[in-house]
PDB file of C-alpha atoms in Angstrom:
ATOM      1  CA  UNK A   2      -3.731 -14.255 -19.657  1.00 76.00           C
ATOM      2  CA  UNK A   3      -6.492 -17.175 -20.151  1.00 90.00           C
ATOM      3  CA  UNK A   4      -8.829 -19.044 -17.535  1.00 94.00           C
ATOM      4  CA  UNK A   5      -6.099 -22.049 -18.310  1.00 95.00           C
ATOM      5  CA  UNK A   6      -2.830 -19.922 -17.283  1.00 95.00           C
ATOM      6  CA  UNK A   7      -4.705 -18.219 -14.684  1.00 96.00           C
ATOM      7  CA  UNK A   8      -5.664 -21.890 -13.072  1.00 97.00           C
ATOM      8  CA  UNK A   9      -2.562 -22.698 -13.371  1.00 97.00           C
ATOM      9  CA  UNK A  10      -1.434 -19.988 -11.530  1.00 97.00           C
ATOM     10  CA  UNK A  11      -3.825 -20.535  -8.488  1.00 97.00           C
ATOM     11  CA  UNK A  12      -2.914 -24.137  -8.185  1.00 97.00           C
ATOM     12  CA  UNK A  13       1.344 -23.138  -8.237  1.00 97.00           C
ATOM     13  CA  UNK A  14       0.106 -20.452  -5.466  1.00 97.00           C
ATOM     14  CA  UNK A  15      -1.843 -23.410  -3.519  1.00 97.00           C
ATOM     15  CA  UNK A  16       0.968 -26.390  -3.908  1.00 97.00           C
ATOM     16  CA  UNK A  17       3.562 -23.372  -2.972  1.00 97.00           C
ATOM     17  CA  UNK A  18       1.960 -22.538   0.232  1.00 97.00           C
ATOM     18  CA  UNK A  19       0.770 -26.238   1.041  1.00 97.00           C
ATOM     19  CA  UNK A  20       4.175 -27.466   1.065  1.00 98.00           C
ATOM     20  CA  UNK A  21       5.850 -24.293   2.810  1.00 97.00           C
ATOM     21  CA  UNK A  22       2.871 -24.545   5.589  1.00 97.00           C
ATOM     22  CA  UNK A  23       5.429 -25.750   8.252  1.00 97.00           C
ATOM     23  CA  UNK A  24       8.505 -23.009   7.407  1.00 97.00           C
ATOM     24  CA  UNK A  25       5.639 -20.462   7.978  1.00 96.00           C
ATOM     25  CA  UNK A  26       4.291 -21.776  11.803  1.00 95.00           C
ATOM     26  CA  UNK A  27       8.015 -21.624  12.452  1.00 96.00           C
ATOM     27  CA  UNK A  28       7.973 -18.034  11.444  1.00 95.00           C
ATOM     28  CA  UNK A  29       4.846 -17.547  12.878  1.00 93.00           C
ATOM     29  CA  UNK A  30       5.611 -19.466  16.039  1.00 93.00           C
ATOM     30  CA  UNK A  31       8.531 -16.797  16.845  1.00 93.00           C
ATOM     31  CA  UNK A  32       6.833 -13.353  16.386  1.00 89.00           C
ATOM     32  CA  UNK A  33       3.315 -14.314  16.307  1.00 87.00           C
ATOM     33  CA  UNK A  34       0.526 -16.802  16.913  1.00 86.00           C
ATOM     34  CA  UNK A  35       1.910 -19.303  15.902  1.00 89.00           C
ATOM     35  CA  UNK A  36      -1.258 -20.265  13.089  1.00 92.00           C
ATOM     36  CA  UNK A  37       0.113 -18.465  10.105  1.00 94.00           C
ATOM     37  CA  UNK A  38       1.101 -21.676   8.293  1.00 94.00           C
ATOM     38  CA  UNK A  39      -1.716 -23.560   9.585  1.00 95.00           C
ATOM     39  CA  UNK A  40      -4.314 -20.979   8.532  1.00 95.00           C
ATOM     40  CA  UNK A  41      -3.147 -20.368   5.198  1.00 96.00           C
ATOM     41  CA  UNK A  42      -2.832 -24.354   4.015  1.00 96.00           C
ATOM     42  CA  UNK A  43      -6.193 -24.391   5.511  1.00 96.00           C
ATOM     43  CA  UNK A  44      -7.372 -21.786   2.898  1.00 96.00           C
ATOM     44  CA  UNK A  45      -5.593 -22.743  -0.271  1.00 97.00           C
ATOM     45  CA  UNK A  46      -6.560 -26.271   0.414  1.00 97.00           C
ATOM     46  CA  UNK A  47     -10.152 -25.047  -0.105  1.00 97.00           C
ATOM     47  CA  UNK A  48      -9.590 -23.188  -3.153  1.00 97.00           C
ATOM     48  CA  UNK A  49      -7.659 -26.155  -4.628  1.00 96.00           C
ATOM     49  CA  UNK A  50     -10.532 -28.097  -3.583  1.00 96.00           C
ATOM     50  CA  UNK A  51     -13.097 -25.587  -5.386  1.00 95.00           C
ATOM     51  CA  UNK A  52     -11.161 -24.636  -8.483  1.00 96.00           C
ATOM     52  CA  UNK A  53     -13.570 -25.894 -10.947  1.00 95.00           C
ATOM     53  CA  UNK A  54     -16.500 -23.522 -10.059  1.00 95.00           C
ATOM     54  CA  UNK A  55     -13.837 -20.670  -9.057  1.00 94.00           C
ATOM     55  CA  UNK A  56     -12.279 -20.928 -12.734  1.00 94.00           C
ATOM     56  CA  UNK A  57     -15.694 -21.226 -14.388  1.00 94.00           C
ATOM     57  CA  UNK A  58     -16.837 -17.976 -14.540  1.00 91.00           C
ATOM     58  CA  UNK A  59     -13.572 -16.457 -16.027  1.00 94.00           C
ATOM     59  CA  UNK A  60     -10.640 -15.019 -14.788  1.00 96.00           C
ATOM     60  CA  UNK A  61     -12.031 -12.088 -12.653  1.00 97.00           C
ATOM     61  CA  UNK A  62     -14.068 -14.493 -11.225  1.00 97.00           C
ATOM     62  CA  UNK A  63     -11.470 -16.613 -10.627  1.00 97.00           C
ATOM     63  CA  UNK A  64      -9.143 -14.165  -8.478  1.00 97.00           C
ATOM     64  CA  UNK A  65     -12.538 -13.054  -6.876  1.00 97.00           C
ATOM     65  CA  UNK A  66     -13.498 -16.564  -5.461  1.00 97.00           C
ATOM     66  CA  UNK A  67      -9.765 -17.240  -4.448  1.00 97.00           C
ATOM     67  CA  UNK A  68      -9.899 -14.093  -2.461  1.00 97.00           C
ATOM     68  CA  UNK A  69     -13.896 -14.765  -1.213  1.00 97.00           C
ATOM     69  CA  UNK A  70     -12.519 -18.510  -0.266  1.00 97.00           C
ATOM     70  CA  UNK A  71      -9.192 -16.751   1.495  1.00 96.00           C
ATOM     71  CA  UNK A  72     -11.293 -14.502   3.079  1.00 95.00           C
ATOM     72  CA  UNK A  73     -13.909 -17.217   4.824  1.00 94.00           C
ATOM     73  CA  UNK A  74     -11.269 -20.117   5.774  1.00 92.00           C
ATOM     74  CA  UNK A  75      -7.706 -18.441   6.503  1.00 91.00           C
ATOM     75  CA  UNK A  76      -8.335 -17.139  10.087  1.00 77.00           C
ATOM     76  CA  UNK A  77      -6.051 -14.636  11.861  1.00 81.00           C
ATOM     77  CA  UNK A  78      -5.223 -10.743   9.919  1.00 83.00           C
ATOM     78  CA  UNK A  79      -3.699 -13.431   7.054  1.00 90.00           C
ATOM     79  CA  UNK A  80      -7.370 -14.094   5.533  1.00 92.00           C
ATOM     80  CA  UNK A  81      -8.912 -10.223   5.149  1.00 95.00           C
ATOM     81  CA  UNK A  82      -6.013  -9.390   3.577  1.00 96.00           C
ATOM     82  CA  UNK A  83      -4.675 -11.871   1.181  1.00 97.00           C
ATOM     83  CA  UNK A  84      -8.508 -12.012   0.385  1.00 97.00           C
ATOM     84  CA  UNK A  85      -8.303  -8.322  -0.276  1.00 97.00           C
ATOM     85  CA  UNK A  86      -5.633  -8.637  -2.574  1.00 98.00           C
ATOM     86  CA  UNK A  87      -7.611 -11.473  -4.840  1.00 98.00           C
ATOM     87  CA  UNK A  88     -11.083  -9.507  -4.645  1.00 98.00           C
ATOM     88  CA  UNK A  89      -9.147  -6.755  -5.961  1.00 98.00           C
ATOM     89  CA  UNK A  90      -7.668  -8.305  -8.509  1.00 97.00           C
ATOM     90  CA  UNK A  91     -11.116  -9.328  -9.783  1.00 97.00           C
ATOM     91  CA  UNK A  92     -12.600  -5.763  -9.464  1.00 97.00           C
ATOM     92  CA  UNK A  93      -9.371  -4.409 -11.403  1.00 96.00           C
ATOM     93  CA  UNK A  94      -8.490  -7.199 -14.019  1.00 95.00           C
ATOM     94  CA  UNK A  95      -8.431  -5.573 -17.310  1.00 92.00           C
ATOM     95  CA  UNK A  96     -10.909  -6.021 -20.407  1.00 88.00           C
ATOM     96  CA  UNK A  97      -7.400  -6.468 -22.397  1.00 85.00           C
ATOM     97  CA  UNK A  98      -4.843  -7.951 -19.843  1.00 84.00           C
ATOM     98  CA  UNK A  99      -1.694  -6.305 -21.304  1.00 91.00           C
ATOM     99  CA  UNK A 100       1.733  -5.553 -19.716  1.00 91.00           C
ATOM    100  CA  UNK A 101       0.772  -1.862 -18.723  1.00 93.00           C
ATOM    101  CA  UNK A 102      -3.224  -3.060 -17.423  1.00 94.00           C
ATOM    102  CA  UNK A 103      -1.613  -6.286 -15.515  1.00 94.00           C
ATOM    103  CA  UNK A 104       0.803  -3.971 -13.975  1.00 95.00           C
ATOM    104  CA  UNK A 105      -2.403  -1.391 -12.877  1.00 96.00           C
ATOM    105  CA  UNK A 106      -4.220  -4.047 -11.541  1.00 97.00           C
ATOM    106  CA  UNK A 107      -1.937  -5.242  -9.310  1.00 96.00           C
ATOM    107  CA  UNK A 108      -0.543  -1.634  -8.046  1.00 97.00           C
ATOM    108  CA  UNK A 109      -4.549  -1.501  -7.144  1.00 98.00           C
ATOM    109  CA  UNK A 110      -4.510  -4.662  -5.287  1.00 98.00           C
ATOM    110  CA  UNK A 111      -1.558  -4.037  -3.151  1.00 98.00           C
ATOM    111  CA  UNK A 112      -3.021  -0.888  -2.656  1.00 98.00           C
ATOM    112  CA  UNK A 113      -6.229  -2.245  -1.258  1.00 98.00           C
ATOM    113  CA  UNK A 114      -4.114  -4.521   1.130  1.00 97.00           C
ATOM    114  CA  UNK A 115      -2.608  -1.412   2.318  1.00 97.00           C
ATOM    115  CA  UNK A 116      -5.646   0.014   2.775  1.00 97.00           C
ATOM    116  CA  UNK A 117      -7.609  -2.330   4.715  1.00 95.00           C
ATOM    117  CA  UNK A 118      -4.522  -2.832   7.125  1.00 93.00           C
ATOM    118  CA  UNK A 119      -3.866   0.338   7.643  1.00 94.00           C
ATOM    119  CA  UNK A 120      -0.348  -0.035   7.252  1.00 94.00           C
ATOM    120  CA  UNK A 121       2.958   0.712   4.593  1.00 94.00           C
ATOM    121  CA  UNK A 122       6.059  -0.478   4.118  1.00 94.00           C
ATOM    122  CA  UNK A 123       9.064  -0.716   6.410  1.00 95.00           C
ATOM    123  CA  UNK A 124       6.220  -1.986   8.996  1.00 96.00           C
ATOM    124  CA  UNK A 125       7.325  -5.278   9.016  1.00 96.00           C
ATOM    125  CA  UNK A 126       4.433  -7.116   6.902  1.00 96.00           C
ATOM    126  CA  UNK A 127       3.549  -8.934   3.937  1.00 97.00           C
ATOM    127  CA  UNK A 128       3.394  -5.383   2.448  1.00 97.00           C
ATOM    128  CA  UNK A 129       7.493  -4.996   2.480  1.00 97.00           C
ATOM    129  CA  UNK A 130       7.308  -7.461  -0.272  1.00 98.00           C
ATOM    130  CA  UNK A 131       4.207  -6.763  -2.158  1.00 98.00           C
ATOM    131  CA  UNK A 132       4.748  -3.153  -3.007  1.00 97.00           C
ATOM    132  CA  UNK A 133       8.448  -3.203  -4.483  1.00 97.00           C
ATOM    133  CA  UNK A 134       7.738  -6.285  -6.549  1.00 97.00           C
ATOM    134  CA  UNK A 135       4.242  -4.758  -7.598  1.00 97.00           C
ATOM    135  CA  UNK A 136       6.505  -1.616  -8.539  1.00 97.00           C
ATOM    136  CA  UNK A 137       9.192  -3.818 -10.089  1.00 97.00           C
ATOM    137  CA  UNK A 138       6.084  -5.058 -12.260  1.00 96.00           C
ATOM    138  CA  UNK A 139       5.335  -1.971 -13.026  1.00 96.00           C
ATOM    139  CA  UNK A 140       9.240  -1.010 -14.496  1.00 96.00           C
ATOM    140  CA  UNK A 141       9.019  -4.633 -16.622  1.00 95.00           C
ATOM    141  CA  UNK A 142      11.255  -6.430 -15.133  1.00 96.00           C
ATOM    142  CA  UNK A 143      10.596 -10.529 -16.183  1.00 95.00           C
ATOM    143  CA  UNK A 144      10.199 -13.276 -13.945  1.00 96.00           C
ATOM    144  CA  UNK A 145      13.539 -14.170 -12.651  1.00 95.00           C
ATOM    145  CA  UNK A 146      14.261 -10.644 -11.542  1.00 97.00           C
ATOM    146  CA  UNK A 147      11.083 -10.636  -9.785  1.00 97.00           C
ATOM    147  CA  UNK A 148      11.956 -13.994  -7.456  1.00 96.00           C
ATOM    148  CA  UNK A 149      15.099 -12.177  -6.481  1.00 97.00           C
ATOM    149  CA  UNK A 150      13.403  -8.618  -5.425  1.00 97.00           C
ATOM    150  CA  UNK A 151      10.460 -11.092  -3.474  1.00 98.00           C
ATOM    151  CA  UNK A 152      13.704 -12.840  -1.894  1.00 98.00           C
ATOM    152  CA  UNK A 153      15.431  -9.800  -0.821  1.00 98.00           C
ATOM    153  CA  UNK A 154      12.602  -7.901   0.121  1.00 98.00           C
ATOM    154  CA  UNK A 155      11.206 -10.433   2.175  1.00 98.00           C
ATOM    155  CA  UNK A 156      14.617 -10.644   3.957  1.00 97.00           C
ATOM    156  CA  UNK A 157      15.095  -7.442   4.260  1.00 98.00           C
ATOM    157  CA  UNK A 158      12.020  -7.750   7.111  1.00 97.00           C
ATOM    158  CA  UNK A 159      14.498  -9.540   9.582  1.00 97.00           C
ATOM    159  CA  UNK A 160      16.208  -6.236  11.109  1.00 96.00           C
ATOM    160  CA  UNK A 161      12.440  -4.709  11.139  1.00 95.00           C
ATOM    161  CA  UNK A 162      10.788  -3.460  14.098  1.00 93.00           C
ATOM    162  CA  UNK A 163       7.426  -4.986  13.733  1.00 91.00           C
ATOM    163  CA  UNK A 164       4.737  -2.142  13.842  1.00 90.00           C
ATOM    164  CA  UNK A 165       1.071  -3.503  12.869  1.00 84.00           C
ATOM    165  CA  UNK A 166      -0.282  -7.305  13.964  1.00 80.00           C
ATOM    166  CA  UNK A 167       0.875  -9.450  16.414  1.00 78.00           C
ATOM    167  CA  UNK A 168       4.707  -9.057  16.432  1.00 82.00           C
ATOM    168  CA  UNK A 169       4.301  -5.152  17.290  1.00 81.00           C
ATOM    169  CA  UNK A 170       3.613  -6.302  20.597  1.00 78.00           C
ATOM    170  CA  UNK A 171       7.137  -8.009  21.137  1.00 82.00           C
ATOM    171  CA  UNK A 172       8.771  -4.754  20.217  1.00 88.00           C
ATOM    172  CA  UNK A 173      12.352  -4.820  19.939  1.00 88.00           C
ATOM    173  CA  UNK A 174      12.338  -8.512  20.600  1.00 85.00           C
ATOM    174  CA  UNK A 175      10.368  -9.172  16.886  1.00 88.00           C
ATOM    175  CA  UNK A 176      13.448  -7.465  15.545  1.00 95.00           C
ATOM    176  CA  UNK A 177      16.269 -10.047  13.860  1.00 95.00           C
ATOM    177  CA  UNK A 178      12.804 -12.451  12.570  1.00 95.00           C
ATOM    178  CA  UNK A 179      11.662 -13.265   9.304  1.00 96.00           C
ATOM    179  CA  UNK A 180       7.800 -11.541   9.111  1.00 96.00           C
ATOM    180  CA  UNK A 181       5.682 -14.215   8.081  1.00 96.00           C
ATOM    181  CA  UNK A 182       3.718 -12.442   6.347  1.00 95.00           C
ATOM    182  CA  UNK A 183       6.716 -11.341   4.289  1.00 97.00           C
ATOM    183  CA  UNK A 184       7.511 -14.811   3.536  1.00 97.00           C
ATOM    184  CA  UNK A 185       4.464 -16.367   2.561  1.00 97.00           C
ATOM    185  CA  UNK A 186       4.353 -12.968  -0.031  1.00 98.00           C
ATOM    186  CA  UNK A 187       7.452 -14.087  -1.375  1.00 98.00           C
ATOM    187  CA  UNK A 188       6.567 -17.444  -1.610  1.00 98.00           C
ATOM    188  CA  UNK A 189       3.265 -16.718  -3.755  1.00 98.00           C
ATOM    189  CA  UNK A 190       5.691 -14.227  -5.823  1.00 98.00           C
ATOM    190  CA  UNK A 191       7.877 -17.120  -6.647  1.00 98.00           C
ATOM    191  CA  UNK A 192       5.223 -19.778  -7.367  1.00 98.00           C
ATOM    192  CA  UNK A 193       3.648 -17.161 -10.296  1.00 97.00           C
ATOM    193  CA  UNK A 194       7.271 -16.994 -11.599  1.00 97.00           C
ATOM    194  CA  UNK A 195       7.716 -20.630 -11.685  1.00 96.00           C
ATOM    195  CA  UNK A 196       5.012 -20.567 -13.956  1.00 96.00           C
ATOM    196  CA  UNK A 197       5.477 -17.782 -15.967  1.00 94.00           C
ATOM    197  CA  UNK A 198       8.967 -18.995 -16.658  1.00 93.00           C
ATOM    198  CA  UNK A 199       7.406 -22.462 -17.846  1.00 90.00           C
ATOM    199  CA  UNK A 200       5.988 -20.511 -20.805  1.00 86.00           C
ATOM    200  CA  UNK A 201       8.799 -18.741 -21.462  1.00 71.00           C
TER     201      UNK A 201
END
């Protein structure tokens, strides 16, 4: 992967979750605060708007400053931890970014989500999608396969009691709800595929 397919990459992730913003308040709006959507178009919108000096130093850099950028705008648990996920990414990118190191790097970053919210799957978070698809990754599995683990994964969250952030404190009443967190997972998932698929 180059600085060119990697810019690509952030700019599907930022259109993806621009255009989505509403679905997620929705989401948001019924087991949460209501400021998921809000908060993360307000984040991507600044790394779309700083993409040039994110992408210039390289792509470690580049997954660094997305995460840095996350990190500072996207309020909420959303920013600390989609931040984590880019800063790790830059710590753990690979000198040779093959199949096996790509697949490392990313088991490392959805480790360090785990990690800094203290939580796992089955919780009812962004994490329900991000670990099976990092370990579907890991197995090979190509692009399209990948959109359809996100998809079910993601709805797989509905029957979920929620048990970290906001929604634990509905209880039962956040079960039969989309997480979020989930979603906006899935839809970054499916905006790397759309452009991995491009290339063929």
């Amino acid at each position: 992967m180059d600085i060119q397919l990697a810019r690509r990459i952030v700019e599907a992730l930022a259109d993806r979750i621009v255009a989505e913003a509403d679905t997620l308040t929705a989401l948001d709006q019924a087991i949460g605060d209501g400021d998921h959507g809000l908060n993360m178009k307000r984040g991507f919108e600044a790394v779309r708007a700083e993409l040039d000096a994110l992408a210039a130093g390289g792509v470690p850099a580049l997954w660094s400053g997305v995460g840095r950028t996350l990190v500072m705008k996207v309020g909420g648990a959303s920013g600390p931890l989609y931040g984590t996920l880019f800063l790790q990414l830059g710590k753990s990118w690979p000198a040779t970014p093959d199949a096996a190191g790509l697949a490392r790097c990313l088991e490392e970053a959805v480790a360090a989500v785990a990690a800094r919210g203290k939580s796992q799957a089955g919780q009812k978070t962004m994490l329900d999608v991000l670990l099976p698809v990092a370990a579907r990754v890991a197995a090979g599995d190509r692009p399209a396969a990948l959109r359809a683990h996100a998809a079910a994964a993601a709805e797989a969250t509905v029957p979920m009691l929620a048990e970290r952030g906001r929604a634990s404190f509905l209880k039962e009443r956040s079960i039969g709800h989309l997480d979020p967190g989930a979603h906006s997972s899935r839809l970054m998932i499916e905006a790397v595929c759309d452009v991995l698929e491009e290339l063929g």
